[in-house]
Amino acid sequence: MCLDNKPHREDNNADDREPADKTTQAISPVTFSDAQRLLQDPSLEIGIDKVELCAPITTVNITPYECDKFTMHQSVATGGSWLLTKELSGGQTIRISAFFRGDATGGSITATFNPSQDGPLLGLDAAQPFLEEAFHEMMDVSAVAVPQEDVRIQRLDLAVDFSPIADMRMFFVAARAVKPRPQWHSVHYAPGSRRGETIYHKAKTVGEVRIYDKSAQAGLSEPTVRFEASLKRRPLKKHGLDTLGNLSEARLRAAFDDLMTPFYPGTTPILGLNDLLEEGVKTRHLAEAIGARLLKECGLDPGYPDARVRQHRKIWNQLGLASTDELHQLGGLAP
């Protein structure tokens, strides 16, 4: 079994970049239960699959003729937006876009790239030179107003590969049985689709988890499945991963574990009050559920219809609380 280590492409292109995982497990081939267990292995280094960086700028150092696409904005004198595609030293494609104002109030620049493009997954140490190079590419075409460590991360995809898979069909049968986190929804693409068999667990404001047939998607000779967590602004801020200067192995691991929890064996996500609100539970529904529980403990009937009562019960179960005393402790409320 190979865990994030050098899946071979059919064209056998040479790539000497270090893969994310530095351990070799003595299990081959891999079943879904193997993958569940190995996901929690602390020696497994998390790979970085895609990054989107953003920073404020004061001026631009590029003419419209050097851009792939340039758009003037009539409402802002001499202002506009542009898109430029370049290549990093490792062969990765980087897309740089910017919006700027012509009235000396500056603008912003965004850079999107995949450090592990066309090669094995790279861990944080191996990806750092490309993150630094991406910052310098942003500096080459604009006057970035913040130092490298303060550049914001707007999206961060973390991933782990498993290969060889014992039985791809049975692997995805087991993966489809995993229930998504509360307030998330799941989407399944059958095998034979353009992207290969894929399972998504999604939440609009949080991010998504993808499990997909990497060998079908990338043309790998060895049957490979990728577990990938895509973090957006809220989870990035929650785990302290919202700037380049805050990146660390421990934080990457904590963020990956947080989104992948449903796929770990024997785990049921228990959420706090803020977690529920972040994942889409309306404040009034949360307040109703708490209020209804308090009234019932006082022997009073809140009088809600059955559908609303079921909704309250679901919220209470997600909080994982047995009594309102635990709620007081959780929220710092006085009994």
Coordinates of N, CA, C and O in Angstrom, one line a residue, residues 1-4 7 20 30-40 44-50 116 121-122 156-168 170-179 197-201 208-215 217 220 223-231 252-253 255-257 259-265 267:
M1 N 0.8 -1.2 0.0 CA 0.0 0.0 0.0 C 0.9 1.2 0.0 O 1.9 1.3 0.6
C2 N 0.4 2.2 -0.7 CA 1.2 3.5 -0.8 C 0.3 4.6 -0.3 O -0.8 4.7 -0.7
L3 N 0.7 5.3 0.7 CA 0.0 6.4 1.3 C 0.6 7.7 0.9 O 1.6 8.1 1.4
D4 N 0.0 8.4 -0.1 CA 0.6 9.6 -0.6 C 2.0 9.5 -1.1 O 2.7 10.4 -1.1
P7 N 2.4 7.8 -6.6 CA 1.6 7.0 -7.5 C 2.1 7.2 -9.0 O 2.4 8.3 -9.3
A20 N 4.2 13.9 0.1 CA 3.8 14.3 1.5 C 4.1 13.3 2.5 O 4.6 13.6 3.6
V30 N -5.5 -1.7 -0.1 CA -6.2 -0.9 0.9 C -7.7 -1.0 0.8 O -8.2 -0.9 -0.3
T31 N -8.3 -1.3 1.9 CA -9.8 -1.3 1.9 C -10.3 0.0 2.5 O -9.5 0.8 3.1
F32 N -11.6 0.3 2.5 CA -12.1 1.5 3.1 C -11.8 1.6 4.6 O -11.5 2.6 5.1
S33 N -12.0 0.5 5.3 CA -11.7 0.4 6.8 C -10.2 0.7 7.0 O -9.9 1.4 8.0
D34 N -9.3 0.2 6.2 CA -7.9 0.5 6.3 C -7.7 2.1 6.2 O -7.0 2.7 7.0
A35 N -8.3 2.6 5.2 CA -8.2 4.1 5.0 C -8.7 4.9 6.1 O -8.1 5.9 6.6
Q36 N -9.9 4.5 6.7 CA -10.4 5.2 7.9 C -9.4 5.2 9.0 O -9.2 6.2 9.7
R37 N -8.8 4.0 9.3 CA -7.8 3.9 10.4 C -6.6 4.8 10.1 O -6.1 5.5 11.0
L38 N -6.1 4.7 8.9 CA -4.8 5.3 8.5 C -5.0 6.8 8.4 O -4.0 7.6 8.6
L39 N -6.2 7.3 8.2 CA -6.4 8.8 8.1 C -6.0 9.4 9.5 O -5.6 10.6 9.5
Q40 N -6.2 8.6 10.6 CA -5.9 9.2 11.9 C -4.5 9.0 12.3 O -4.1 9.3 13.5
L44 N 1.2 10.5 9.4 CA 0.8 10.8 8.1 C 0.8 12.3 7.8 O 0.1 13.1 8.5
E45 N 1.7 12.8 7.0 CA 1.8 14.2 6.7 C 0.7 14.6 5.7 O 0.5 13.9 4.7
I46 N 0.0 15.7 5.9 CA -1.0 16.1 5.0 C -0.5 16.9 3.8 O 0.4 17.7 4.0
G47 N -0.9 16.5 2.6 CA -0.5 17.2 1.4 C -1.3 18.5 1.1 O -2.4 18.6 1.4
I48 N -0.6 19.4 0.4 CA -1.3 20.6 0.0 C -1.6 20.5 -1.5 O -0.7 20.4 -2.3
D49 N -2.9 20.6 -1.8 CA -3.3 20.4 -3.2 C -3.6 21.7 -4.0 O -3.4 21.8 -5.1
K50 N -4.2 22.7 -3.3 CA -4.5 23.9 -4.0 C -4.5 25.1 -3.0 O -5.0 24.9 -1.9
S116 N 1.2 20.9 -5.8 CA 1.4 19.5 -6.2 C 0.9 19.1 -7.6 O 0.7 17.9 -7.9
L121 N 1.7 14.4 -4.0 CA 1.3 15.5 -3.0 C 2.5 16.0 -2.3 O 3.4 15.2 -1.9
L122 N 2.6 17.3 -2.1 CA 3.7 17.9 -1.3 C 3.2 18.3 0.1 O 2.1 18.9 0.2
L156 N -7.7 26.7 0.9 CA -6.6 25.8 1.1 C -7.2 24.4 1.0 O -8.1 24.0 1.8
D157 N -6.7 23.6 0.0 CA -7.1 22.2 -0.1 C -6.0 21.3 0.4 O -4.9 21.4 0.0
L158 N -6.4 20.4 1.4 CA -5.5 19.5 2.0 C -5.9 18.1 1.6 O -7.1 17.7 1.5
A159 N -5.0 17.2 1.3 CA -5.3 15.9 0.7 C -4.4 14.8 1.2 O -3.2 15.0 1.6
V160 N -4.9 13.6 1.1 CA -4.1 12.3 1.3 C -4.5 11.3 0.3 O -5.7 11.2 -0.1
D161 N -3.6 10.6 -0.3 CA -3.9 9.6 -1.3 C -3.7 8.2 -0.7 O -2.8 8.0 0.1
F162 N -4.5 7.2 -1.2 CA -4.3 5.8 -0.8 C -4.2 5.0 -2.0 O -5.1 5.1 -2.9
S163 N -3.3 4.1 -2.1 CA -3.1 3.1 -3.2 C -2.2 2.0 -2.8 O -1.4 2.1 -1.9
P164 N -2.4 0.8 -3.4 CA -3.4 0.4 -4.4 C -4.7 0.1 -3.6 O -4.7 -0.5 -2.6
I165 N -5.8 0.4 -4.2 CA -7.1 0.1 -3.6 C -7.5 -1.3 -4.0 O -7.4 -1.7 -5.1
A166 N -8.0 -2.0 -2.9 CA -8.3 -3.4 -3.1 C -9.4 -3.6 -4.1 O -9.3 -4.5 -5.0
D167 N -10.5 -2.9 -3.9 CA -11.7 -3.0 -4.8 C -12.4 -1.7 -4.8 O -13.0 -1.2 -3.8
M168 N -12.2 -0.9 -5.9 CA -12.7 0.4 -6.0 C -14.2 0.5 -5.8 O -14.7 1.4 -5.2
M170 N -16.3 -1.5 -4.1 CA -16.6 -1.7 -2.7 C -16.1 -0.6 -1.8 O -16.8 -0.2 -0.8
F171 N -15.0 0.0 -2.2 CA -14.5 1.2 -1.4 C -15.5 2.3 -1.4 O -15.8 2.9 -0.4
F172 N -16.1 2.6 -2.6 CA -17.1 3.7 -2.7 C -18.4 3.3 -2.1 O -19.2 4.2 -1.7
V173 N -18.8 2.0 -2.2 CA -20.0 1.6 -1.5 C -20.0 1.9 0.0 O -20.9 2.4 0.6
A174 N -18.8 1.6 0.6 CA -18.6 1.9 2.0 C -18.6 3.4 2.3 O -19.1 3.9 3.2
A175 N -17.9 4.2 1.4 CA -17.8 5.6 1.6 C -19.1 6.3 1.5 O -19.4 7.3 2.2
R176 N -20.0 5.8 0.6 CA -21.3 6.4 0.4 C -22.2 6.2 1.7 O -23.2 7.0 1.9
A177 N -21.9 5.2 2.5 CA -22.7 5.0 3.7 C -22.4 6.0 4.8 O -23.1 6.0 5.8
V178 N -21.3 6.8 4.7 CA -20.9 7.7 5.7 C -21.9 8.9 5.6 O -22.0 9.5 4.6
K179 N -22.5 9.2 6.8 CA -23.4 10.4 6.8 C -22.6 11.7 6.9 O -21.6 11.8 7.7
E197 N -15.5 8.3 -10.1 CA -16.5 8.3 -9.0 C -16.0 9.2 -7.9 O -14.9 9.3 -7.5
T198 N -17.0 10.0 -7.4 CA -16.7 11.1 -6.5 C -17.8 11.2 -5.5 O -19.0 11.1 -5.8
I199 N -17.4 11.5 -4.2 CA -18.4 11.7 -3.2 C -18.0 13.1 -2.6 O -16.9 13.3 -2.2
Y200 N -19.0 14.0 -2.5 CA -18.8 15.3 -1.9 C -19.7 15.4 -0.6 O -20.8 15.0 -0.6
H201 N -19.1 16.0 0.4 CA -19.8 16.5 1.5 C -19.6 18.0 1.5 O -18.5 18.4 1.6
E208 N -15.8 22.0 1.7 CA -16.3 20.7 1.3 C -15.2 19.6 1.5 O -14.0 19.9 1.6
V209 N -15.7 18.4 1.6 CA -14.8 17.2 1.6 C -15.1 16.4 0.3 O -16.2 16.2 0.0
R210 N -14.0 16.0 -0.3 CA -14.2 15.2 -1.5 C -13.4 13.9 -1.4 O -12.3 13.8 -0.9
I211 N -14.0 12.8 -1.8 CA -13.4 11.5 -1.9 C -13.6 11.1 -3.4 O -14.7 10.9 -3.8
Y212 N -12.5 10.9 -4.1 CA -12.7 10.6 -5.5 C -11.6 9.6 -6.0 O -10.5 9.4 -5.4
D213 N -11.9 9.0 -7.2 CA -11.0 8.1 -7.8 C -9.9 8.9 -8.5 O -10.1 9.3 -9.6
K214 N -8.8 9.1 -7.9 CA -7.7 9.9 -8.4 C -7.1 9.2 -9.6 O -6.6 9.9 -10.5
S215 N -7.1 7.9 -9.6 CA -6.5 7.2 -10.8 C -7.3 7.5 -12.1 O -6.7 7.6 -13.1
Q217 N -9.2 10.2 -12.5 CA -9.1 11.6 -12.8 C -7.8 12.0 -13.4 O -7.7 12.9 -14.3
L220 N -3.7 7.6 -13.6 CA -2.7 6.8 -12.9 C -2.9 5.3 -13.1 O -4.0 4.8 -13.2
P223 N -4.6 1.9 -8.9 CA -5.9 2.4 -8.4 C -5.7 3.2 -7.1 O -5.2 2.7 -6.1
T224 N -6.0 4.5 -7.2 CA -5.7 5.4 -6.1 C -7.0 6.2 -5.8 O -7.7 6.7 -6.7
V225 N -7.2 6.4 -4.5 CA -8.3 7.3 -4.0 C -7.7 8.4 -3.2 O -6.8 8.2 -2.4
R226 N -8.3 9.6 -3.5 CA -7.8 10.8 -2.7 C -8.9 11.2 -1.8 O -10.1 11.4 -2.2
F227 N -8.5 11.5 -0.5 CA -9.4 12.2 0.5 C -8.9 13.6 0.5 O -7.8 13.9 0.8
E228 N -9.8 14.6 0.2 CA -9.4 16.0 0.1 C -10.4 16.9 0.8 O -11.6 16.7 0.7
A229 N -9.9 17.8 1.6 CA -10.7 18.7 2.4 C -10.4 20.1 1.9 O -9.2 20.5 1.8
S230 N -11.4 20.8 1.4 CA -11.2 22.2 0.9 C -11.7 23.2 1.9 O -12.9 23.2 2.3
L231 N -10.8 24.0 2.5 CA -11.2 24.9 3.5 C -11.4 26.3 3.0 O -10.5 26.8 2.2
L252 N -2.5 22.4 10.1 CA -3.0 21.6 9.0 C -3.7 20.3 9.4 O -4.7 20.0 8.9
R253 N -3.0 19.6 10.3 CA -3.6 18.4 10.8 C -4.9 18.6 11.5 O -5.8 17.8 11.3
A255 N -7.1 21.0 11.1 CA -8.1 21.4 10.2 C -8.6 20.2 9.4 O -9.8 20.1 9.1
F256 N -7.6 19.4 8.9 CA -8.0 18.2 8.2 C -8.8 17.2 9.0 O -9.9 16.7 8.5
D257 N -8.4 17.0 10.3 CA -9.2 16.2 11.1 C -10.6 16.7 11.4 O -11.6 15.9 11.4
L259 N -12.6 18.5 9.4 CA -13.5 18.3 8.3 C -13.7 16.8 8.0 O -14.7 16.4 7.4
M260 N -12.7 16.0 8.2 CA -12.7 14.5 7.9 C -13.4 13.7 9.0 O -13.6 12.5 8.8
T261 N -13.8 14.3 10.1 CA -14.3 13.5 11.3 C -15.3 12.5 10.9 O -15.3 11.4 11.4
P262 N -16.3 12.8 10.0 CA -17.3 11.8 9.7 C -16.8 10.5 9.1 O -17.4 9.4 9.2
F263 N -15.6 10.6 8.5 CA -15.0 9.4 7.9 C -14.1 8.6 8.8 O -13.6 7.6 8.5
Y264 N -13.9 9.1 10.1 CA -13.1 8.3 11.0 C -14.0 7.3 11.7 O -15.2 7.6 12.0
P265 N -13.5 6.1 12.0 CA -14.4 5.1 12.5 C -14.9 5.4 13.9 O -14.1 5.9 14.8
T267 N -16.9 7.7 15.1 CA -16.9 9.1 15.5 C -18.2 9.8 15.1 O -18.7 9.5 14.0

